[in-house]
JSON list of C-alpha atoms in Angstrom, two decimals:
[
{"chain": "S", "resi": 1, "resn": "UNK", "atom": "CA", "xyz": [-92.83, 10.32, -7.98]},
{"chain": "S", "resi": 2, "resn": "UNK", "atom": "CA", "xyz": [-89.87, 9.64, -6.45]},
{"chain": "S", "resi": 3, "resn": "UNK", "atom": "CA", "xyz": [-88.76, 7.93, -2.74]},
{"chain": "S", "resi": 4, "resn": "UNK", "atom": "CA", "xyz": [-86.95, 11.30, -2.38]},
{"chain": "S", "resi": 5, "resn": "UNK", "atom": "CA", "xyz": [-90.24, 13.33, -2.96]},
{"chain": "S", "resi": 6, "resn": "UNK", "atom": "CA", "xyz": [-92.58, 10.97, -1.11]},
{"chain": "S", "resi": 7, "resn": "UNK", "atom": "CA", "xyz": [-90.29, 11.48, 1.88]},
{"chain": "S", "resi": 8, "resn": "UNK", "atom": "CA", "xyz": [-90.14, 15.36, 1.95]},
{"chain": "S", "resi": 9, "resn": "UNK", "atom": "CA", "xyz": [-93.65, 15.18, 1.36]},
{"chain": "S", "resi": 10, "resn": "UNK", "atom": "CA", "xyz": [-93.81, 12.75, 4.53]},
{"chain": "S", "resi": 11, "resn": "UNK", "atom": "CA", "xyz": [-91.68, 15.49, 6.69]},
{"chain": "S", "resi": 12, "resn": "UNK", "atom": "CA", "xyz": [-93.84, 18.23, 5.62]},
{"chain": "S", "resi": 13, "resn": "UNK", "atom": "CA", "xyz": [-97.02, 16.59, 6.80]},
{"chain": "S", "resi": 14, "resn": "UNK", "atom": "CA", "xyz": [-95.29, 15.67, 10.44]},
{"chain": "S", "resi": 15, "resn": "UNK", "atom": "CA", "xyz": [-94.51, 19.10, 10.61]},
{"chain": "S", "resi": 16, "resn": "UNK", "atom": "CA", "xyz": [-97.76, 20.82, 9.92]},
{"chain": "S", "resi": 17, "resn": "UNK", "atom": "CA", "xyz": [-99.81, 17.82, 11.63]},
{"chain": "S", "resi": 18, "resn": "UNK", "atom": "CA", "xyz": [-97.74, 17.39, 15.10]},
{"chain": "S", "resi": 19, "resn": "UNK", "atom": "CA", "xyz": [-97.30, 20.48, 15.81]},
{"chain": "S", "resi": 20, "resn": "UNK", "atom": "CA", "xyz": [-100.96, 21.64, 15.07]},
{"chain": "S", "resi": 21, "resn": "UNK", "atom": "CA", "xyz": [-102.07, 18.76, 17.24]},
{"chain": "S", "resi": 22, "resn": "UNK", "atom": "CA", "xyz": [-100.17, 19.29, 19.90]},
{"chain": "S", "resi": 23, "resn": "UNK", "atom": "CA", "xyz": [-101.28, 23.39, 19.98]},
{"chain": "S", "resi": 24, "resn": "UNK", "atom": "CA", "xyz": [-104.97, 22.02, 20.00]},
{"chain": "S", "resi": 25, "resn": "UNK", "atom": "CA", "xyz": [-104.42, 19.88, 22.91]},
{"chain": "S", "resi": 26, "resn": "UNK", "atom": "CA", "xyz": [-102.53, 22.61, 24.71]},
{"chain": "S", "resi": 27, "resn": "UNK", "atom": "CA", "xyz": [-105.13, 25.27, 24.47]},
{"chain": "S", "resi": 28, "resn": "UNK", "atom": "CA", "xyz": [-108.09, 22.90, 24.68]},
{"chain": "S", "resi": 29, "resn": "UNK", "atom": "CA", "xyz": [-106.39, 22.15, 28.13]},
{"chain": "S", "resi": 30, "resn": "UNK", "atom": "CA", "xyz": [-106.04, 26.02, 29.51]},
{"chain": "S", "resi": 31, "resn": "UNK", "atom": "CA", "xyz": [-109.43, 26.49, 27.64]},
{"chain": "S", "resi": 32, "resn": "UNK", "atom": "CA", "xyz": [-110.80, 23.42, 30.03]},
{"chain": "S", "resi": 33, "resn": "UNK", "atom": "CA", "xyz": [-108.90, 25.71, 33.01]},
{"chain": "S", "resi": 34, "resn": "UNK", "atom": "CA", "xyz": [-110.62, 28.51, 31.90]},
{"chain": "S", "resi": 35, "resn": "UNK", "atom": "CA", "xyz": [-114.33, 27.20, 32.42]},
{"chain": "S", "resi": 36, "resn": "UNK", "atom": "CA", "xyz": [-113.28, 25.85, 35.61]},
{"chain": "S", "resi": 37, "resn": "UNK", "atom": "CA", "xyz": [-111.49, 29.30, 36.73]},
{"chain": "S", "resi": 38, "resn": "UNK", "atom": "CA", "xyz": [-114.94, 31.43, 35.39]},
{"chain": "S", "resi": 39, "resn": "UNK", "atom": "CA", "xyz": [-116.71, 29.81, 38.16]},
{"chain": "S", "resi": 40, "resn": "UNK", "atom": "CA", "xyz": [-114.63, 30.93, 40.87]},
{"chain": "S", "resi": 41, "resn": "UNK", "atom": "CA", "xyz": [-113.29, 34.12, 39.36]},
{"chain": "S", "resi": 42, "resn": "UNK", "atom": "CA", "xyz": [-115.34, 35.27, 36.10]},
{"chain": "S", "resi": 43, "resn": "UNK", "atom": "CA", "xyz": [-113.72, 38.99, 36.06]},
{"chain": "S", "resi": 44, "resn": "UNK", "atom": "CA", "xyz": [-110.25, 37.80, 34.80]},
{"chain": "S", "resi": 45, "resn": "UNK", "atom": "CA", "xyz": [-111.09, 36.10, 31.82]},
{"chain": "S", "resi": 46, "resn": "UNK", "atom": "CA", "xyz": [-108.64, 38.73, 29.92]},
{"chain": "S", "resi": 47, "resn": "UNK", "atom": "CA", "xyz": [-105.91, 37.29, 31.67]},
{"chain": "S", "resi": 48, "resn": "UNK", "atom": "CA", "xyz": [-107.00, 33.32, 31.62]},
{"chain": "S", "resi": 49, "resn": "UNK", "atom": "CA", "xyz": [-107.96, 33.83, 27.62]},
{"chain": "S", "resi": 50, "resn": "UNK", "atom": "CA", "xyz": [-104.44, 35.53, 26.98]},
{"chain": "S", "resi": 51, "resn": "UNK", "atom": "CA", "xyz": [-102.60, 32.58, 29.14]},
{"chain": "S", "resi": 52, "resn": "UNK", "atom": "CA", "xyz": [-105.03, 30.09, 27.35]},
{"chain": "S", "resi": 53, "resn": "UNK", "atom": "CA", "xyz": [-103.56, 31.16, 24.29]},
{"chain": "S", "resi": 54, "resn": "UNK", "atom": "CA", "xyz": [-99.81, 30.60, 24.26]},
{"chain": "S", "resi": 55, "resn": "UNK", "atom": "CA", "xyz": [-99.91, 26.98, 23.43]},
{"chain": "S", "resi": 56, "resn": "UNK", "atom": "CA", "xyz": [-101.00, 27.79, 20.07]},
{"chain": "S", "resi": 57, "resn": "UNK", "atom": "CA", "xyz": [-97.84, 29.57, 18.65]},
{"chain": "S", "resi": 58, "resn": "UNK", "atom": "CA", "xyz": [-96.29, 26.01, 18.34]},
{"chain": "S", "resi": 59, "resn": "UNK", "atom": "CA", "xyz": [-98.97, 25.07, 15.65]},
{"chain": "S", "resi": 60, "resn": "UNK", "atom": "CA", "xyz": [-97.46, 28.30, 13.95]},
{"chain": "S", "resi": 61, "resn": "UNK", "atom": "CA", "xyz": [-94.12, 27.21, 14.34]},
{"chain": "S", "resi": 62, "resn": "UNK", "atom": "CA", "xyz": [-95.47, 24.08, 12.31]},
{"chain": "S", "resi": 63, "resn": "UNK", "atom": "CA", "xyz": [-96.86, 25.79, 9.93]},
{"chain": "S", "resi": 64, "resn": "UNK", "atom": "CA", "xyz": [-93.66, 28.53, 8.98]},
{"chain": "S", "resi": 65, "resn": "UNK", "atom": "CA", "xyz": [-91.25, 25.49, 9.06]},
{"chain": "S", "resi": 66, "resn": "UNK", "atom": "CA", "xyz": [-93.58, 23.33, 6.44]},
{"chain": "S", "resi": 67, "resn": "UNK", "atom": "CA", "xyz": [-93.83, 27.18, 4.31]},
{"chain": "S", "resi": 68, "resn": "UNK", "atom": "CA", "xyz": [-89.73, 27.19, 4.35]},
{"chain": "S", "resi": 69, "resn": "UNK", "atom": "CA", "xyz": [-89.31, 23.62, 3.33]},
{"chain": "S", "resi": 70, "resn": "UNK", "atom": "CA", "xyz": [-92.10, 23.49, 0.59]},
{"chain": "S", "resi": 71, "resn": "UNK", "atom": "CA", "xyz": [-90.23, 27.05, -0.53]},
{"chain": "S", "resi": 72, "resn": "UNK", "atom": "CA", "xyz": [-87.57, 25.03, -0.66]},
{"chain": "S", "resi": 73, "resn": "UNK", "atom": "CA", "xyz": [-89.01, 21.48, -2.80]},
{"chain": "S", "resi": 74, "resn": "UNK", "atom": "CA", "xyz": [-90.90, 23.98, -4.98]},
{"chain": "S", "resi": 75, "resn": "UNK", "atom": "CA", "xyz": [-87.38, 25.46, -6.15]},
{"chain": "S", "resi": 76, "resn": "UNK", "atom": "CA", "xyz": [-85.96, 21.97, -7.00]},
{"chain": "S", "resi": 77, "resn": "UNK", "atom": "CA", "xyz": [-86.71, 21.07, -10.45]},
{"chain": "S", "resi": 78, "resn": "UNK", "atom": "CA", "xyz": [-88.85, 18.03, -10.57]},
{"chain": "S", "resi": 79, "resn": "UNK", "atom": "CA", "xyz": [-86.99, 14.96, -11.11]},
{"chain": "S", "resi": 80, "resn": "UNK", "atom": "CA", "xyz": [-84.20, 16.19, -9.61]},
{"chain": "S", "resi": 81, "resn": "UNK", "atom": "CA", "xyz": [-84.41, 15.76, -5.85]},
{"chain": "S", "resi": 82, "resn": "UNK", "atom": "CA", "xyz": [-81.95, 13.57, -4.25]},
{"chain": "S", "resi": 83, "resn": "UNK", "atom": "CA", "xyz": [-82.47, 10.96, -0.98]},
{"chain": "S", "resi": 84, "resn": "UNK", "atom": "CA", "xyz": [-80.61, 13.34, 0.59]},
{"chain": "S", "resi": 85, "resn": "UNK", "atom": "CA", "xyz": [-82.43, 16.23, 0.29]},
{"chain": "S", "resi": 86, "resn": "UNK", "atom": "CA", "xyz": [-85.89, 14.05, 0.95]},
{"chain": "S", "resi": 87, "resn": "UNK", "atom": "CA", "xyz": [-84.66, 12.74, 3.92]},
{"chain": "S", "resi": 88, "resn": "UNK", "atom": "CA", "xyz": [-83.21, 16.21, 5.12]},
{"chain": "S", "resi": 89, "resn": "UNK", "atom": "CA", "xyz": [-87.06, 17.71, 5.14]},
{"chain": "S", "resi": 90, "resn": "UNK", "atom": "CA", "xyz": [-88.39, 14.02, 6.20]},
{"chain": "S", "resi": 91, "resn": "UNK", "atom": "CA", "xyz": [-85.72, 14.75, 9.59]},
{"chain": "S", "resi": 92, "resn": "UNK", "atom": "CA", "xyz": [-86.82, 18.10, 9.84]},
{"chain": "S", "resi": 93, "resn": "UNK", "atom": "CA", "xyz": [-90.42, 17.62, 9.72]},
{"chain": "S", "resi": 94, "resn": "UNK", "atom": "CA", "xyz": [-90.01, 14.58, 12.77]},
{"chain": "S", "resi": 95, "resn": "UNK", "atom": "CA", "xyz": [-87.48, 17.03, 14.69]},
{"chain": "S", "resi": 96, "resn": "UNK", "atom": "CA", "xyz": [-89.99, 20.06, 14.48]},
{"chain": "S", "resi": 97, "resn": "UNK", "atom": "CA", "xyz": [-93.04, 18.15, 14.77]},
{"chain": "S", "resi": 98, "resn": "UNK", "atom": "CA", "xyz": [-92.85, 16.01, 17.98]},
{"chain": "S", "resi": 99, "resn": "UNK", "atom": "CA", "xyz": [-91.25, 19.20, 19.45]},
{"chain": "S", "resi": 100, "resn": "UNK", "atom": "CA", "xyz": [-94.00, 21.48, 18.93]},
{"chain": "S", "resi": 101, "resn": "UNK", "atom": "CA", "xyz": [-96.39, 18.58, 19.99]},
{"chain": "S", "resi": 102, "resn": "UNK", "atom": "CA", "xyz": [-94.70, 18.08, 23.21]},
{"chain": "S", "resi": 103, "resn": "UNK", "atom": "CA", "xyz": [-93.81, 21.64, 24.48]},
{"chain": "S", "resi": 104, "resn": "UNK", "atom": "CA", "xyz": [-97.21, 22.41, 23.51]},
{"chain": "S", "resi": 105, "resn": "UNK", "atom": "CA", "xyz": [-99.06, 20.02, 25.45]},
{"chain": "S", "resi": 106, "resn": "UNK", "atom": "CA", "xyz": [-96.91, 20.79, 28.51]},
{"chain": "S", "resi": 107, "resn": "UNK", "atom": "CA", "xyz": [-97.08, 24.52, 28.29]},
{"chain": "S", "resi": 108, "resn": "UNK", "atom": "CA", "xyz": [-100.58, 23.89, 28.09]},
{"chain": "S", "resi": 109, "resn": "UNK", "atom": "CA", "xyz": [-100.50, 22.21, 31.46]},
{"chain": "S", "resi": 110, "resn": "UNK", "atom": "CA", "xyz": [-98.22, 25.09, 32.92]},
{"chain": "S", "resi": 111, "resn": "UNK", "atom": "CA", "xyz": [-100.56, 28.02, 31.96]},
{"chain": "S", "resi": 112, "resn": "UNK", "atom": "CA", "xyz": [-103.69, 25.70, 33.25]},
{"chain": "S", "resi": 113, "resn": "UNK", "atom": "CA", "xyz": [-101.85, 25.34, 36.23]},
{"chain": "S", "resi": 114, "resn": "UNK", "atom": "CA", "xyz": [-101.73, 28.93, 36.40]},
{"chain": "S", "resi": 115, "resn": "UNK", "atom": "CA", "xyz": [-105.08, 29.54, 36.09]},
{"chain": "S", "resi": 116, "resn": "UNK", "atom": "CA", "xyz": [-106.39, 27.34, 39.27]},
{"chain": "S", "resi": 117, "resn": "UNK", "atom": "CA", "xyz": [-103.83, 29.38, 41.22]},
{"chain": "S", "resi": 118, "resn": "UNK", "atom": "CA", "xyz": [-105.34, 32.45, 39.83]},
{"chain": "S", "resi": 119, "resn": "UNK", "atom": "CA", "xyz": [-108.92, 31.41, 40.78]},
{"chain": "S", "resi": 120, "resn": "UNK", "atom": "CA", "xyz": [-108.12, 30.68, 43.93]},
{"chain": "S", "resi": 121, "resn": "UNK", "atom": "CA", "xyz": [-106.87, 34.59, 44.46]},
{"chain": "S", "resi": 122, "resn": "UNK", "atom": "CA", "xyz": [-102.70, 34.04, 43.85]},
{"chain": "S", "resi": 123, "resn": "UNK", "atom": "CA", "xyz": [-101.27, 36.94, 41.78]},
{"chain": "S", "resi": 124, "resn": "UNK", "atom": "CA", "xyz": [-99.67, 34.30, 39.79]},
{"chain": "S", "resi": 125, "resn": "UNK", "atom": "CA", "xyz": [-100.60, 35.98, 35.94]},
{"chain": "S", "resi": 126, "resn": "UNK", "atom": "CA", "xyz": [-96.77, 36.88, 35.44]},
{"chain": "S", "resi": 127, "resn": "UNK", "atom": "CA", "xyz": [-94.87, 33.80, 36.90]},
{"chain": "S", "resi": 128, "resn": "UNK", "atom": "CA", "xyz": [-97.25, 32.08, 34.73]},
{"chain": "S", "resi": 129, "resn": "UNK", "atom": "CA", "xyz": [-96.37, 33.99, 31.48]},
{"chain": "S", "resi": 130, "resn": "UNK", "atom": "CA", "xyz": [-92.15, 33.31, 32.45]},
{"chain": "S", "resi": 131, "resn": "UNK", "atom": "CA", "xyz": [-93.08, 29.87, 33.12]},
{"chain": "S", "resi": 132, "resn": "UNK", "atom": "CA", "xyz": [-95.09, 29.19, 29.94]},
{"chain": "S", "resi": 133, "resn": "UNK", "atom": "CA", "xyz": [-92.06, 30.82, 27.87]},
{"chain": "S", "resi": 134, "resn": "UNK", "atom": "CA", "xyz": [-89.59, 27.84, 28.74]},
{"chain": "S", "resi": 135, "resn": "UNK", "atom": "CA", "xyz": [-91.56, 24.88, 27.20]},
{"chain": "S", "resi": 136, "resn": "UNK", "atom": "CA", "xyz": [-91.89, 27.41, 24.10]},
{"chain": "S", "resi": 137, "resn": "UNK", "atom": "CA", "xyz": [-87.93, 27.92, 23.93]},
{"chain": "S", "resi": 138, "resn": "UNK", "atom": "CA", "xyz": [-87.46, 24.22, 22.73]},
{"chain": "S", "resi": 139, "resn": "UNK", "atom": "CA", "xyz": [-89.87, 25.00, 20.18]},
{"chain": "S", "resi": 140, "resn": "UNK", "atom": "CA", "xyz": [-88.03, 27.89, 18.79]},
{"chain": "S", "resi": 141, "resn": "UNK", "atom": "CA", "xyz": [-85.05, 25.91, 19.17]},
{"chain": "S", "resi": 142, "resn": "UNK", "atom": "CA", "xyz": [-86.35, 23.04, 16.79]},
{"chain": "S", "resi": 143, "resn": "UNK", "atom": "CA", "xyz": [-87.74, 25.94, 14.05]},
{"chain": "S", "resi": 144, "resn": "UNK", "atom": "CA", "xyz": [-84.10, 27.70, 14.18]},
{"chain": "S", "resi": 145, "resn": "UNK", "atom": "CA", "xyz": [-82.96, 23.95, 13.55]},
{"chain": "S", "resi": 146, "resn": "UNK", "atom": "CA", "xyz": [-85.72, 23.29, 10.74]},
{"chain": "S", "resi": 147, "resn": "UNK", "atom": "CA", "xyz": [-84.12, 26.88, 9.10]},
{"chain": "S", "resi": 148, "resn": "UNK", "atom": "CA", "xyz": [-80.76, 25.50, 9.46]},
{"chain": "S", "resi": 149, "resn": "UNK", "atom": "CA", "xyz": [-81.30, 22.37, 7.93]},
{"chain": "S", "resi": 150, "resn": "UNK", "atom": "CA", "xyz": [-83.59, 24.04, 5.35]},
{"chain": "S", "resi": 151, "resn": "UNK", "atom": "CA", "xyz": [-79.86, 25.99, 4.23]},
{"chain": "S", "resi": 152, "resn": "UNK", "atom": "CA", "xyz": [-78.41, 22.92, 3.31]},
{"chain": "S", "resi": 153, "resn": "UNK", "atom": "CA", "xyz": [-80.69, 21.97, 1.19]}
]
């Protein structure tokens, strides 16, 4: 095994293991909102599970950025990888990785945010769902720039 191939392999865990920890820490915090909401409000748990939720598309993100990248080391024949190419998935795994586990955590806090205000009787459920979307963007951002960098490889 190679230093080329030991760092894809490197980027490719980042990229599955950031971002799925940060989308378990941003819906364990709305699901911790949640509880606290059922006390005060139990008949919207639709709406608190559906906000609850949205933190864990970043873990996906993870996961279809490590499914283009190993597409992409499976079609390389062995041997043949280059330092380059290793250290483009190694870059793209950090890049995608600690930007999942970031937005995650905070769009976590933005949709439990949401939720107290929706306990306490604000019609909030919409301005939540906008606000939750603009932590995501960065995410999407960092998967368009995973694709991109997966084309030069």
């Amino acid at each position: 095994m190679t230093i080329a191939v030991i760092l894809a392999f490197i980027g490719l865990g980042l990229m599955v293991g950031l971002s799925g920890i940060g989308s378990a820490t941003g819906v364990s915090i709305g699901g911790r909102a949640t509880l606290g909401a059922l006390k005060k409000k139990p008949d919207a748990f639709g709406n608190y599970m559906l906000l609850s939720a949205l933190p864990g598309s970043q873990g996906l993100y993870g996961f279809a950025g490590f499914f283009i990248m190993n597409t992409k080391l499976a079609a390389i024949p062995a041997g043949e990888m280059t330092i380059m190419q290793g250290g483009a998935i190694l870059a793209a795994g950090i890049i995608l990785g600690l930007v999942c586990l970031y937005s995650a955590i905070q769009q976590g806090q933005v949709v439990a945010n949401g939720i107290e205000a929706m306990a306490s009787g604000h019609d909030v459920f919409g301005k939540t769902m906008v606000l939750a979307v603009f932590p995501e963007l960065y995410a999407i951002i960092a998967f368009a720039a995973t694709f991109l960098i997966s084309a030069t490889i």
